[in-house]
CSV table of C-alpha atoms in Angstrom, one decimal:
chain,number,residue,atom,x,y,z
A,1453,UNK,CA,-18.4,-28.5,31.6
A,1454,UNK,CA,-17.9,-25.0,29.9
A,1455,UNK,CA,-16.5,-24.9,26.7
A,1456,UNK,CA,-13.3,-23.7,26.6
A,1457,UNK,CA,-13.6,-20.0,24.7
A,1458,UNK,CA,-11.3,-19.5,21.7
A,1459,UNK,CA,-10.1,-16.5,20.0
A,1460,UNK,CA,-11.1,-15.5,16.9
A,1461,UNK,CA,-8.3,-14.4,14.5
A,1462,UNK,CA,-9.3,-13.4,11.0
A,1463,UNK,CA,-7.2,-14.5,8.2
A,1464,UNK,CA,-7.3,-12.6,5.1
A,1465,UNK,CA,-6.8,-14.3,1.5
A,1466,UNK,CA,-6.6,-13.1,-1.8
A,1467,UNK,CA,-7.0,-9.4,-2.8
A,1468,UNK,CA,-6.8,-7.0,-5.9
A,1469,UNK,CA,-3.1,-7.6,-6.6
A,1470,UNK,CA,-1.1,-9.4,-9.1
A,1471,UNK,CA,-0.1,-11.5,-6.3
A,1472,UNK,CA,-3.3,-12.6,-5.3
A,1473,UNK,CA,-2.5,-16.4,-6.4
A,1474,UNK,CA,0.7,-16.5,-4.0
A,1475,UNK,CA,-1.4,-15.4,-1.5
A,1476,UNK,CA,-3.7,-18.1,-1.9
A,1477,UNK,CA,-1.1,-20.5,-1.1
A,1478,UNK,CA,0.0,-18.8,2.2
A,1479,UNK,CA,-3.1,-18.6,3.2
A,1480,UNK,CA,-4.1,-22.1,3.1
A,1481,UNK,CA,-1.1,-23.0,4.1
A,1482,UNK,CA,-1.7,-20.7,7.3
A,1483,UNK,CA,-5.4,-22.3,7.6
A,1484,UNK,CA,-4.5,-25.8,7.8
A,1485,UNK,CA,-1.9,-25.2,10.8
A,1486,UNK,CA,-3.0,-23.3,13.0
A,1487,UNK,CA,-3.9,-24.4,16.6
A,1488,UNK,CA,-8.1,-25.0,15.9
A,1489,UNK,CA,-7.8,-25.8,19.8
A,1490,UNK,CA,-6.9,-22.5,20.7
A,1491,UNK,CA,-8.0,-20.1,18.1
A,1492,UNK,CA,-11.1,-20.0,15.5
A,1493,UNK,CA,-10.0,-19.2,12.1
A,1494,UNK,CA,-12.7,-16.4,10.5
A,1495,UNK,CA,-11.9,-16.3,7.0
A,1496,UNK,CA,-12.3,-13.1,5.0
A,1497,UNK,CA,-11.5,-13.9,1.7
A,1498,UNK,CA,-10.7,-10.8,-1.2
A,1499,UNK,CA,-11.4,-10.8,-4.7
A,1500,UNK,CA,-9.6,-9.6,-7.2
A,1501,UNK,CA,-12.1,-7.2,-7.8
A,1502,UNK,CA,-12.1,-5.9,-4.2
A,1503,UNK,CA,-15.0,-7.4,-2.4
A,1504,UNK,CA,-14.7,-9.0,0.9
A,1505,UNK,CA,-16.5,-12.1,2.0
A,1506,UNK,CA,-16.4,-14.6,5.0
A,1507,UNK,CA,-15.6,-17.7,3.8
A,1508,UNK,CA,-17.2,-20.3,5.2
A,1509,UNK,CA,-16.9,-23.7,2.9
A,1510,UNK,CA,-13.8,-25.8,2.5
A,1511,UNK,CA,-10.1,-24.4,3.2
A,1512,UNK,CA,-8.7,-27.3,0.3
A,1513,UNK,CA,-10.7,-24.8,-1.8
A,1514,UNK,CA,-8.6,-21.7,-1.7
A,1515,UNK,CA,-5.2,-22.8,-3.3
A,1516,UNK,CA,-7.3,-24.0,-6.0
A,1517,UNK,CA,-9.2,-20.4,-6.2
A,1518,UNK,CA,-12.5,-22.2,-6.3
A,1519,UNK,CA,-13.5,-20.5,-2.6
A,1520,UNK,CA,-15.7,-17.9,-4.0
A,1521,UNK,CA,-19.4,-19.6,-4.4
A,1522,UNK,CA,-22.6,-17.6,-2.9
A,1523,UNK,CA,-24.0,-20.5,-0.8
A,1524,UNK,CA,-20.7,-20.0,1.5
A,1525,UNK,CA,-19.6,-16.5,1.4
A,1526,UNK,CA,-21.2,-13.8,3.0
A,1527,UNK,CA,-20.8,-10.1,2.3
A,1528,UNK,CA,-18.6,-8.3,4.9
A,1529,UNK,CA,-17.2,-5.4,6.2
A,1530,UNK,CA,-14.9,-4.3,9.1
A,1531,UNK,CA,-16.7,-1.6,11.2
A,1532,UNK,CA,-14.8,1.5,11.8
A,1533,UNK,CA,-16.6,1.4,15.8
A,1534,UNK,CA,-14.0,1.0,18.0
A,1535,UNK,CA,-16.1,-1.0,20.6
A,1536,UNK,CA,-17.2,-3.7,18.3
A,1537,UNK,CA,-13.4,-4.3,16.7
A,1538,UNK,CA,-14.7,-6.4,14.6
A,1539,UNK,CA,-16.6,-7.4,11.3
A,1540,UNK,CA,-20.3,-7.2,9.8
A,1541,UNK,CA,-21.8,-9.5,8.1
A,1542,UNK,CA,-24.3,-8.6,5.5
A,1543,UNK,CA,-27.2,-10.6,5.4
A,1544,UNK,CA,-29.6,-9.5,3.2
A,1545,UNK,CA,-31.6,-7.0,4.9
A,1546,UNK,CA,-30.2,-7.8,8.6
A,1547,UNK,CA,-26.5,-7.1,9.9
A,1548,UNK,CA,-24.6,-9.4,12.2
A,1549,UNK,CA,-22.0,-8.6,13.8
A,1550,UNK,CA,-18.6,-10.6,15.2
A,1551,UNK,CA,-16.0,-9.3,17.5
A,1552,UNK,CA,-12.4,-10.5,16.7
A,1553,UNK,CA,-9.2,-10.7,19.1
A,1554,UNK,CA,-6.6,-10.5,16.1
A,1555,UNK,CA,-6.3,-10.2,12.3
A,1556,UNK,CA,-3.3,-11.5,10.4
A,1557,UNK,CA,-3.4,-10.7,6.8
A,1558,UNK,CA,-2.1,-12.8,4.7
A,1559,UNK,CA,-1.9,-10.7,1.2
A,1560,UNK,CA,0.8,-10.1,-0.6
A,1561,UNK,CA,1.8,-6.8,-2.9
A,1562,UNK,CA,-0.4,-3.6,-3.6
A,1563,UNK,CA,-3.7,-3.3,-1.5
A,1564,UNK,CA,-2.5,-6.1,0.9
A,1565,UNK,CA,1.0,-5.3,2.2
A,1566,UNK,CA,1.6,-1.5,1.5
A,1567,UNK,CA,-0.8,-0.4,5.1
A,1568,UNK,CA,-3.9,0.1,3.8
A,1569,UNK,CA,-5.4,-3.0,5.0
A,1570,UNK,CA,-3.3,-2.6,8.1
A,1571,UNK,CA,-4.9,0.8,8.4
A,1572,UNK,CA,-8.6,-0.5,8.0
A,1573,UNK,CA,-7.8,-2.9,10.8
A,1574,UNK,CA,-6.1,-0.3,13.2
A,1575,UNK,CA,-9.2,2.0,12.6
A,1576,UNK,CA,-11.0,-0.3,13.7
A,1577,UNK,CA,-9.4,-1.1,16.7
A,1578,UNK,CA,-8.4,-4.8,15.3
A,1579,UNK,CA,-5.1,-6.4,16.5
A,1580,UNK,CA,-2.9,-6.4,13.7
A,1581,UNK,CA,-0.5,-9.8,13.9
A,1582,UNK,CA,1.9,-8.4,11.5
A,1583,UNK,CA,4.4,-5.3,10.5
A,1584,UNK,CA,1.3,-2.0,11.4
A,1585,UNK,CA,0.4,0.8,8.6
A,1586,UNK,CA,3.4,2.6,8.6
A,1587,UNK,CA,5.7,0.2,8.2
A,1588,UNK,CA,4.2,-1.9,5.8
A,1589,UNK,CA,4.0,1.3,4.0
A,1590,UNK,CA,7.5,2.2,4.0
A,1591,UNK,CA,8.9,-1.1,3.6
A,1592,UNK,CA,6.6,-1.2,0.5
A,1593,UNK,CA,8.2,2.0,-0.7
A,1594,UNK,CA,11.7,1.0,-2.5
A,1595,UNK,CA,12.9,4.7,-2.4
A,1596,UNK,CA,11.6,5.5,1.5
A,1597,UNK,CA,13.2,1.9,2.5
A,1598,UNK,CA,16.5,2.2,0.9
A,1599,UNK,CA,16.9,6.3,2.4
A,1600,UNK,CA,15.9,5.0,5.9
A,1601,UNK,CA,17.8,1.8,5.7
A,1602,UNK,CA,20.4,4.5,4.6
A,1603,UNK,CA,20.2,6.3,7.9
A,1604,UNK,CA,20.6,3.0,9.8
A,1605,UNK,CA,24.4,3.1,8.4
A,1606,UNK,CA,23.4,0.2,5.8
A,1607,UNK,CA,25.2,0.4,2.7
A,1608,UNK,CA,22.0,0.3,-0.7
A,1609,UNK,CA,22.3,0.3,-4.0
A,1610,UNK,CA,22.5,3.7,-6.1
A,1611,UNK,CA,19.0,4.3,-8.0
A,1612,UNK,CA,16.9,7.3,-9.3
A,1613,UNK,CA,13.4,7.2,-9.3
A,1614,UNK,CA,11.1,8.2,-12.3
A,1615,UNK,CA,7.3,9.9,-11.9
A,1616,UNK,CA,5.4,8.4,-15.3
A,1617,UNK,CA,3.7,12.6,-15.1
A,1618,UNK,CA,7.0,13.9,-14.9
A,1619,UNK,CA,8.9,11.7,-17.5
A,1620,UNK,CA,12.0,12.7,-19.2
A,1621,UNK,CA,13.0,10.4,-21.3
A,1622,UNK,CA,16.4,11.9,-21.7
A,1623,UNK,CA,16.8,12.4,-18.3
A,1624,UNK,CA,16.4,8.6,-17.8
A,1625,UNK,CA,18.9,8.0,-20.4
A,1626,UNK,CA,21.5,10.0,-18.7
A,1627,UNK,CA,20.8,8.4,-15.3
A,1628,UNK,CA,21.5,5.0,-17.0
A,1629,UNK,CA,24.2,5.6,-18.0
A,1630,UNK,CA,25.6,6.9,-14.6
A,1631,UNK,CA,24.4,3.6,-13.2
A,1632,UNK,CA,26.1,1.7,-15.2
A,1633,UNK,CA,24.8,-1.4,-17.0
A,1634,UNK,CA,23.7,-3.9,-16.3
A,1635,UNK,CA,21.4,-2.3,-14.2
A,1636,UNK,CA,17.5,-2.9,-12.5
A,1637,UNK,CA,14.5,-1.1,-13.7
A,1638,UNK,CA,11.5,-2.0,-11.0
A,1639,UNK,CA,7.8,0.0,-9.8
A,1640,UNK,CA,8.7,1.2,-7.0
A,1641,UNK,CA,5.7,-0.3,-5.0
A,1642,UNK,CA,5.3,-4.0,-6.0
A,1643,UNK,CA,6.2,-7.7,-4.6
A,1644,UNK,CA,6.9,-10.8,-6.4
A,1645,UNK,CA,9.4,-9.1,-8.6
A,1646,UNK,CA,6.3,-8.3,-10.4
A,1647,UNK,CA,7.2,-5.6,-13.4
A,1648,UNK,CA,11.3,-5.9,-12.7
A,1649,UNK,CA,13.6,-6.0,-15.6
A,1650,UNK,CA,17.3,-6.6,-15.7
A,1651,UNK,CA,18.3,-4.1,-18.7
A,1652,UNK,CA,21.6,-5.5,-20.4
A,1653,UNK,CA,22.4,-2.4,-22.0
A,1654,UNK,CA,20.1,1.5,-23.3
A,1655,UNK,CA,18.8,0.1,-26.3
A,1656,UNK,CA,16.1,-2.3,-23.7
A,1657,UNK,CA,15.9,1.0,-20.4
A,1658,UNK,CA,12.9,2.2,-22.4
A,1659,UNK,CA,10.8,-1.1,-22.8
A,1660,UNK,CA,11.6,-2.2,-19.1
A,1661,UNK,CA,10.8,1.4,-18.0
A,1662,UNK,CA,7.4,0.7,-19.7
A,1663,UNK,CA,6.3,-2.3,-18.2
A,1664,UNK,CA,7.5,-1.4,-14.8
A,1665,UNK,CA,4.9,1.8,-15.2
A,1666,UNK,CA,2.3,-1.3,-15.7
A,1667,UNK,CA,2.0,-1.8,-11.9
A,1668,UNK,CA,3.3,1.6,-10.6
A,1669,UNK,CA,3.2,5.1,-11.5
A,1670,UNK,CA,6.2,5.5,-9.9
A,1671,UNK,CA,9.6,3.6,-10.9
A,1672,UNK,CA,13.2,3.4,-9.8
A,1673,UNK,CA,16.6,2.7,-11.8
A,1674,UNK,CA,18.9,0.8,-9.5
A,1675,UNK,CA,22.5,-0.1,-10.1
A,1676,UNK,CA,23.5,-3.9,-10.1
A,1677,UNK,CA,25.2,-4.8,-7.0
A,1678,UNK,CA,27.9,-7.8,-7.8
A,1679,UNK,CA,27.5,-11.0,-5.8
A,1680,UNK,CA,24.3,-12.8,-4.2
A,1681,UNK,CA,21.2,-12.3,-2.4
A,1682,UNK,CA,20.4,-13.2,1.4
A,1683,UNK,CA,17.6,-13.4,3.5
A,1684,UNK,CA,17.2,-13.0,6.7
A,1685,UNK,CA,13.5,-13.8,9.0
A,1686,UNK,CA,12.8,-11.8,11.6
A,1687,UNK,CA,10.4,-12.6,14.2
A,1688,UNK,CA,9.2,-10.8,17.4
A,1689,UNK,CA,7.8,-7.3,18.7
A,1690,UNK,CA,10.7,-6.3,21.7
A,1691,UNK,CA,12.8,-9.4,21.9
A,1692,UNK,CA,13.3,-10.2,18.4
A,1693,UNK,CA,14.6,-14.0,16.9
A,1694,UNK,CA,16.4,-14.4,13.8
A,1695,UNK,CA,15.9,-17.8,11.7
A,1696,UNK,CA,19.1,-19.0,9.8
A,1697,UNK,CA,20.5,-17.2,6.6
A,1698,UNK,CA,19.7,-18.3,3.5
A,1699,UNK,CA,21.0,-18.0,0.2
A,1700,UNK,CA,19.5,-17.4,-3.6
A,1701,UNK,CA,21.7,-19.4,-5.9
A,1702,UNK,CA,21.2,-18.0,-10.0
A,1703,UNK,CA,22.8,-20.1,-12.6
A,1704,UNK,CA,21.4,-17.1,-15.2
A,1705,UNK,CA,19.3,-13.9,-15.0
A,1706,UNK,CA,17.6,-12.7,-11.8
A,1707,UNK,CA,15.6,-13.9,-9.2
A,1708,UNK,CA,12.1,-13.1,-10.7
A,1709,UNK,CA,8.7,-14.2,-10.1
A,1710,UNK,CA,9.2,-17.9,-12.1
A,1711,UNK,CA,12.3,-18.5,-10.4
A,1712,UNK,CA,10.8,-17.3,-7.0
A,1713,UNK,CA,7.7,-19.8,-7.6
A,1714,UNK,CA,9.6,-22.8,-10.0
A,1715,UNK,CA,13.0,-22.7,-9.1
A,1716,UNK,CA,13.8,-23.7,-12.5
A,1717,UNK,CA,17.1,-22.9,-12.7
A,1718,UNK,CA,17.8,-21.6,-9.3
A,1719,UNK,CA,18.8,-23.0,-5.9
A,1720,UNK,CA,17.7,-21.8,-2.2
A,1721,UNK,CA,20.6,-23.1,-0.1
A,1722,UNK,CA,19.8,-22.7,3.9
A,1723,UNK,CA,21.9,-21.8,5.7
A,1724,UNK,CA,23.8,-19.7,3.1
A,1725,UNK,CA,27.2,-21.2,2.0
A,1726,UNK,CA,28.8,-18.5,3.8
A,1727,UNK,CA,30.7,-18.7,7.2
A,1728,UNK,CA,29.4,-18.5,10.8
A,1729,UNK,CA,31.0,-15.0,11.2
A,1730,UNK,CA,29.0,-13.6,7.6
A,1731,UNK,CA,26.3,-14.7,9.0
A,1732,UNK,CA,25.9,-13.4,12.3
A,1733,UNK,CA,26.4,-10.2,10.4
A,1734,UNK,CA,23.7,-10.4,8.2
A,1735,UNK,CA,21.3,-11.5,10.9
A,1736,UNK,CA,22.6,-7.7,13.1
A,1737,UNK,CA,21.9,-5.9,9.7
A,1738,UNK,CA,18.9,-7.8,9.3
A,1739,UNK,CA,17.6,-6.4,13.0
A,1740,UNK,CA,19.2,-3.3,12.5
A,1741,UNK,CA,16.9,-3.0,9.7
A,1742,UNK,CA,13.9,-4.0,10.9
A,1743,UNK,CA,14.2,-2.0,14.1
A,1744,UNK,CA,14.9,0.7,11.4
A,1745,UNK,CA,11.9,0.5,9.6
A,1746,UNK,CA,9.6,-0.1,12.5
A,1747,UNK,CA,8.9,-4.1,11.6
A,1748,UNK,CA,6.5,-6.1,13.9
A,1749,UNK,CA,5.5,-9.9,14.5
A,1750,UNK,CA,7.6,-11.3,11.6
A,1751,UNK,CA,9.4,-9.9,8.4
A,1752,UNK,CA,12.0,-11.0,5.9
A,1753,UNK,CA,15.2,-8.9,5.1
A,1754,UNK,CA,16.5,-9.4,1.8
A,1755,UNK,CA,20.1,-8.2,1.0
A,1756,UNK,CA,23.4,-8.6,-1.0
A,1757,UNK,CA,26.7,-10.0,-0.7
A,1758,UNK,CA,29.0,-8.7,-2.4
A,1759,UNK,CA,32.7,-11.0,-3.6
A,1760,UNK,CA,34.2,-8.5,-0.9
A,1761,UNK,CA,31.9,-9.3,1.8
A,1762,UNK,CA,29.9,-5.8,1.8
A,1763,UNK,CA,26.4,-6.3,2.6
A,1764,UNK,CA,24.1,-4.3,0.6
A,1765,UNK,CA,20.1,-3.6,1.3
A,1766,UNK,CA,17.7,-5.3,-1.0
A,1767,UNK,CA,14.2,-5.0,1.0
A,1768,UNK,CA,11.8,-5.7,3.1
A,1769,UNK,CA,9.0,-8.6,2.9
A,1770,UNK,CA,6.3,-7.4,5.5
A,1771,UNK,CA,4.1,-10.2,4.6
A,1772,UNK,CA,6.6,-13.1,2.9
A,1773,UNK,CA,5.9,-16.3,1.1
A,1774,UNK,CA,3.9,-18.3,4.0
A,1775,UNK,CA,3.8,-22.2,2.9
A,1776,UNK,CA,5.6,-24.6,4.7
A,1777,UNK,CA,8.2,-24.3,2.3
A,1778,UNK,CA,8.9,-20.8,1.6
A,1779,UNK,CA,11.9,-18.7,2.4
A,1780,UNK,CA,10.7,-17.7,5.4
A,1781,UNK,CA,9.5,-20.5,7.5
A,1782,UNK,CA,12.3,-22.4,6.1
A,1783,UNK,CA,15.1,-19.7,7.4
A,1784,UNK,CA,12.8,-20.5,11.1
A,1785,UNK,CA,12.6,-24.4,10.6
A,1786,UNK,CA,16.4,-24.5,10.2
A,1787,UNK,CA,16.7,-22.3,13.3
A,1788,UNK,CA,14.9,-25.0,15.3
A,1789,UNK,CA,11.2,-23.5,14.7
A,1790,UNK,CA,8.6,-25.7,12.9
A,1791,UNK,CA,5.9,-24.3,11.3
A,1792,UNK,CA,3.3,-24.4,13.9
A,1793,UNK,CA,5.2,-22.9,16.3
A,1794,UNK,CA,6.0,-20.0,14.6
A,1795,UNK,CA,2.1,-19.8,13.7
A,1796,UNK,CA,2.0,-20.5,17.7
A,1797,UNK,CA,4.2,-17.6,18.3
A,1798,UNK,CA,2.5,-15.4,16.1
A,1799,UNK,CA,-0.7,-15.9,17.3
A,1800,UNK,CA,0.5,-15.7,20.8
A,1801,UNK,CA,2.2,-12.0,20.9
């Protein structure tokens, strides 16, 4: 009897970002559900340094960051030849090659979910199972997002964005205090709330200014919009799903990259302690949004709720938290979608 042919789907891990330990964790989590029946996991793992590898030894390796060992990682490199869509490996002197059906990164943050890898994989003629180049990119962009999200007649938050060539520190004084404080100082391409400060008042814009230029030479000042954050998950290409809304719950400061990961004083409530009717609306704005911005195969819309019941932009997670018990899948699980069958769905469009 012939065996049955399965698909080979590259998974990519890791990558030169500050977020490469999250994605770690998505990844594996990613790894140990998908439908082994069906499809054949390839895993390309990233180092922090840039280098890609297939990973060939244990998956329980990975969330631990012990994958990388020479006796099961092999040099690689996706070919730019259409025909092949695929990888090579290098083997010492000799090249292999391996065709693939799909890719579905699974990076988070600079070099993972701003389109470049997207791009590499599109050049190549490689299925993309996530949001493509151009809108990873602009959804990665806090200043592009917030003007387009603008167009789509959704209210966003006033900001004012800072070059670190063209600083004026003056100038950055004055647009603080036409925000108003409290206000948000953030790079303008960066996930995980990596390099975000809350600034309680002029004496602290400088300092947050300064270590937001740590992960971007670019940087925004964003006024503080009163109330909560929602999420929303998106999931489709034409005909598009929406999992429940959820709700960030912050007993002090702002939902940062400890709370995001520890919850240590935070609460995620899904669905949202808000009514049927609020949410429906979030979940159009949500769509709205992600038609907007071009969004494929799955994204999550973050937004605020203001006491009055205006909903306000926030952004767009192209490649969100991806263990069983992240924001995402959790939004899907409540809307009647277990994890493997939104990795089925995925994999499946």
């Amino acid at each position: 009897m012939k065996e049955k042919t399965r698909k080979k789907i590259a998974v990519l891990f890791g990558g030169c970002s500050s977020e490469y330990e999250v994605s770690l964790q998505s990844a594996y989590a990613v790894i140990t559900h998908i439908d082994t029946e069906e499809y054949e996991p390839i895993l390309i793992g990233i180092t922090q340094s840039g280098n890609w590898y297939l990973y060939q030894g244990e998956a329980e390796n990975i969330p631990k960051d012990h994958w990388y060992d020479e006796k099961v990682c092999t040099p690689v490199a996706v070919s730019p030849d259409k025909k092949l869509h695929g990888i090579l490996l290098l083997k010492g002197r000799g090249i292999e090659q391996i065709s693939l059906d799909g890719a579905l990164p699974i990076l988070h943050g600079k070099n993972g979910e701003d389109g470049t890898v997207q791009g590499v994989l599109e050049l190549a003629d490689i299925p993309v199972i996530g949001c493509g180049t151009m809108s990873s990119a602009v959804c990665m962009d806090k200043s592009t997002a917030h003007r387009l999200a603008r167009e789509c007649g959704v209210k966003v938050p006033k900001s004012y964005q800072v070059s670190k060539t063209g600083r004026d520190q003056a100038q950055v004084e004055q647009w603080g205090r036409e925000l108003g404080y409290p206000l948000f100082v953030k790079p303008l391409r960066a996930g995980s709330s990596f390099g975000i400060t809350k600034v309680g008042g002029p004496k602290d814009l400088q300092n947050a200014v300064d270590l937001a230029f740590e992960y971007d030479s670019v940087v925004i000042l964003e006024e503080m919009i009163q109330g909560f954050e929602v999420g929303c998950a998106v999931l489709g290409k034409e005909e598009l799903i929406t999992g429940a809304v959820d709700e960030i719950e912050l007993s002090e400061g702002f939902f940062d990259y400890t709370e995001k990961y520890t919850l240590k004083s935070s609460k995620i409530h899904v669905p949202a302690r808000i009514s049927p009717e609020k949410a429906e609306e979030i979940q159009k704005t949500a769509v709205k949004i992600y038609r907007g911005l071009g969004c494929s195969y799955f994204a999550r819309v973050d937004l605020f709720l203001t006491p009055e019941g205006e909903i306000y932009f926030n952004e767009v997670n192209t490649i969100p938290g991806f263990t069983s018990h992240s924001r995402y899948p959790s939004m899907m699980k409540e809307a009647g979608i277990s994890f493997e069958e939104l990795l089925r769905r995925l994999l499946e469009m």
